[in-house]
């Protein structure tokens, strides 16, 4: 957490920055197809963090402790799960989940992290 800028959780840029960081520094896995997630919102829906307020752009100008500068838009431009290296799929029968390298990802140097079951070893 010492590399994460002083973001306000739930505001714009926060989750995009975390995902972008994963794209560049971790083995990022998109589990959208296998994990049930609940995104709680108020009356404004998914755009609650986009509502204009005196500090609504706080995360766009947050201080990055690594670069010693304000957060730059290139630090969150890969902030969508479509940029992840791997994705998960569930078997049609059973609970087993497999992992695969994203076909639309132009990364050839990545391999599945140890202990993960490749999709080709499951009957999907």
Coordinates of C-alpha atoms in Angstrom, one line a residue:
X1 CA 0.0 0.0 0.0
X2 CA 3.0 2.3 0.3
X3 CA 2.9 2.7 -3.5
X4 CA -0.7 3.7 -3.7
X5 CA -1.4 7.5 -3.9
X6 CA -3.5 9.1 -1.2
X7 CA -6.8 8.3 -2.9
X8 CA -10.3 8.7 -1.7
X9 CA -11.9 5.2 -2.0
X10 CA -15.0 5.2 -4.1
X11 CA -14.1 8.2 -6.2
X12 CA -13.1 8.2 -9.8
X13 CA -9.6 7.0 -10.7
X14 CA -9.1 4.9 -7.5
X15 CA -10.1 1.5 -9.0
X16 CA -8.7 2.3 -12.4
X17 CA -5.3 3.1 -10.9
X18 CA -5.3 -0.2 -8.9
X19 CA -6.2 -2.2 -12.1
X20 CA -3.6 -0.3 -14.2
X21 CA -0.9 -1.0 -11.5
X22 CA -1.8 -4.7 -11.7
X23 CA -1.5 -4.6 -15.5
X24 CA 2.1 -3.3 -15.3
X25 CA 3.4 -4.9 -12.1
X26 CA 1.4 -8.1 -11.3
X27 CA -0.3 -11.1 -12.9
X28 CA -3.7 -9.6 -13.3
X29 CA -6.6 -12.0 -13.5
X30 CA -10.1 -11.0 -14.7
X31 CA -12.5 -13.1 -12.7
X32 CA -15.6 -11.4 -14.0
X33 CA -17.1 -14.6 -15.4
X34 CA -16.6 -16.6 -12.2
X35 CA -17.0 -14.3 -9.3
X36 CA -20.3 -12.9 -8.2
X37 CA -19.7 -9.3 -7.2
X38 CA -22.1 -6.7 -5.7
X39 CA -21.5 -3.1 -6.4
X40 CA -23.6 -1.1 -3.9
X41 CA -24.7 2.3 -5.0
X42 CA -27.1 5.0 -4.0
X43 CA -29.7 6.8 -6.1
X44 CA -27.0 8.0 -8.5
X45 CA -26.0 4.5 -9.5
X46 CA -22.5 3.7 -10.8
X47 CA -21.8 7.4 -11.4
X48 CA -22.1 8.5 -7.8
X49 CA -18.3 9.2 -7.7
X50 CA -18.6 11.4 -10.8
X51 CA -21.0 13.9 -9.2
X52 CA -19.4 17.3 -9.1
X53 CA -18.4 18.5 -5.6
X54 CA -15.7 20.7 -4.2
X55 CA -13.3 17.7 -4.0
X56 CA -14.7 15.3 -6.7
X57 CA -11.4 15.4 -8.7
X58 CA -9.2 14.7 -5.6
X59 CA -8.0 11.4 -7.0
X60 CA -7.0 13.0 -10.3
X61 CA -4.5 15.2 -8.5
X62 CA -3.6 12.9 -5.6
X63 CA 0.1 12.7 -4.6
X64 CA 1.9 9.6 -5.9
X65 CA 4.5 8.5 -3.3
X66 CA 6.6 6.6 -5.9
X67 CA 6.9 9.3 -8.6
X68 CA 6.8 12.2 -6.1
X69 CA 4.3 13.9 -8.4
X70 CA 0.6 14.3 -8.8
X71 CA -1.1 11.3 -10.4
X72 CA -0.9 11.4 -14.2
X73 CA -3.6 10.0 -16.5
X74 CA -1.1 7.5 -17.9
X75 CA -1.2 5.9 -14.4
X76 CA -4.8 4.7 -14.9
X77 CA -5.2 4.5 -18.7
X78 CA -5.1 0.7 -18.5
X79 CA -7.7 0.6 -15.7
X80 CA -10.2 -1.8 -17.2
X81 CA -10.4 -5.6 -16.8
X82 CA -10.0 -6.0 -20.5
X83 CA -6.3 -5.2 -20.0
X84 CA -5.8 -8.1 -17.6
X85 CA -3.3 -10.8 -18.6
X86 CA -5.5 -13.8 -17.7
X87 CA -9.2 -14.6 -17.3
X88 CA -11.2 -17.3 -15.5
X89 CA -13.9 -19.7 -16.8
X90 CA -16.0 -22.1 -14.9
X91 CA -16.7 -25.7 -16.0
X92 CA -20.2 -26.2 -17.3
X93 CA -20.7 -28.9 -14.6
X94 CA -19.1 -28.5 -11.2
X95 CA -17.4 -25.7 -9.4
X96 CA -13.9 -26.0 -10.8
X97 CA -12.4 -22.9 -12.4
X98 CA -9.7 -22.7 -15.0
X99 CA -7.4 -19.9 -16.1
X100 CA -6.2 -18.9 -19.5
X101 CA -4.1 -16.2 -21.1
X102 CA -6.3 -13.6 -22.7
X103 CA -6.4 -14.2 -26.5
X104 CA -6.8 -10.6 -27.3
X105 CA -3.8 -9.7 -25.1
X106 CA -0.5 -9.0 -26.9
X107 CA 1.7 -10.5 -24.2
X108 CA 3.8 -13.5 -25.0
X109 CA 6.1 -13.5 -22.0
X110 CA 3.5 -14.4 -19.4
X111 CA 2.7 -17.8 -18.0
X112 CA 0.1 -18.9 -15.6
X113 CA 1.3 -18.4 -12.0
X114 CA 2.1 -21.6 -10.2
X115 CA -0.8 -23.6 -8.8
X116 CA -3.4 -22.3 -11.3
X117 CA -5.2 -24.8 -13.5
X118 CA -5.0 -24.0 -17.2
X119 CA -8.3 -24.1 -19.0
X120 CA -7.0 -26.8 -21.4
X121 CA -6.8 -29.2 -18.4
X122 CA -10.6 -28.8 -17.6
X123 CA -13.5 -30.1 -19.6
X124 CA -15.4 -26.9 -20.2

